[in-house]
């Protein structure tokens, strides 16, 4: 309770009672300086992320690949094949493009099986843990009557992706592939 002659206690009085005026002034200057530095640095952070493109945006093979995926999902395999071939030409080390190129070739018939196999093999050489390449190659081996090779891919797939392994096992047992895509059909985001 304050009398009429007493002035109310305010926070600055508390600071003055605890610290000297020079300490309060130094602290507030330091805080002000830090705030100014942070605010000055913010545009640089924003400019760097806005102006700097990430690999996905600067790599034309990604855009071409994504166009191929759309065509593949629409079951327009010859057109998808052309896009994946273009993506592989742009970036020969693009494992997913090799894999999907193998897929689109395989879906166009037995005359393309050898070429398809080469692209699956390349995808696996480039990215040995690319489970979908083992899945698709295992399906191809099954279609080619190479059950021992399909089972070898099944063994590798069981370690990499048990769900895809179940799908491949079913294809090996029945000789029939479901009319669906096994996970690698998605676009590469950005």
Short mmCIF file of C-alpha atoms in Angstrom, two decimals, residues 75 77 103 107 176-182:
data_model
loop_
_atom_site.label_atom_id
_atom_site.label_comp_id
_atom_site.label_asym_id
_atom_site.label_seq_id
_atom_site.Cartn_x
_atom_site.Cartn_y
_atom_site.Cartn_z
CA UNK A 75 0.50 -46.38 -68.51
CA UNK A 77 4.97 -46.56 -71.48
CA UNK A 103 10.18 -50.98 -65.92
CA UNK A 107 5.99 -53.40 -69.79
CA UNK A 176 1.63 -62.97 -62.35
CA UNK A 177 2.38 -59.39 -61.45
CA UNK A 178 -0.40 -57.28 -59.98
CA UNK A 179 -1.26 -54.27 -62.07
CA UNK A 180 0.27 -51.77 -59.69
CA UNK A 181 3.48 -49.94 -59.00
CA UNK A 182 5.72 -51.00 -56.16
#
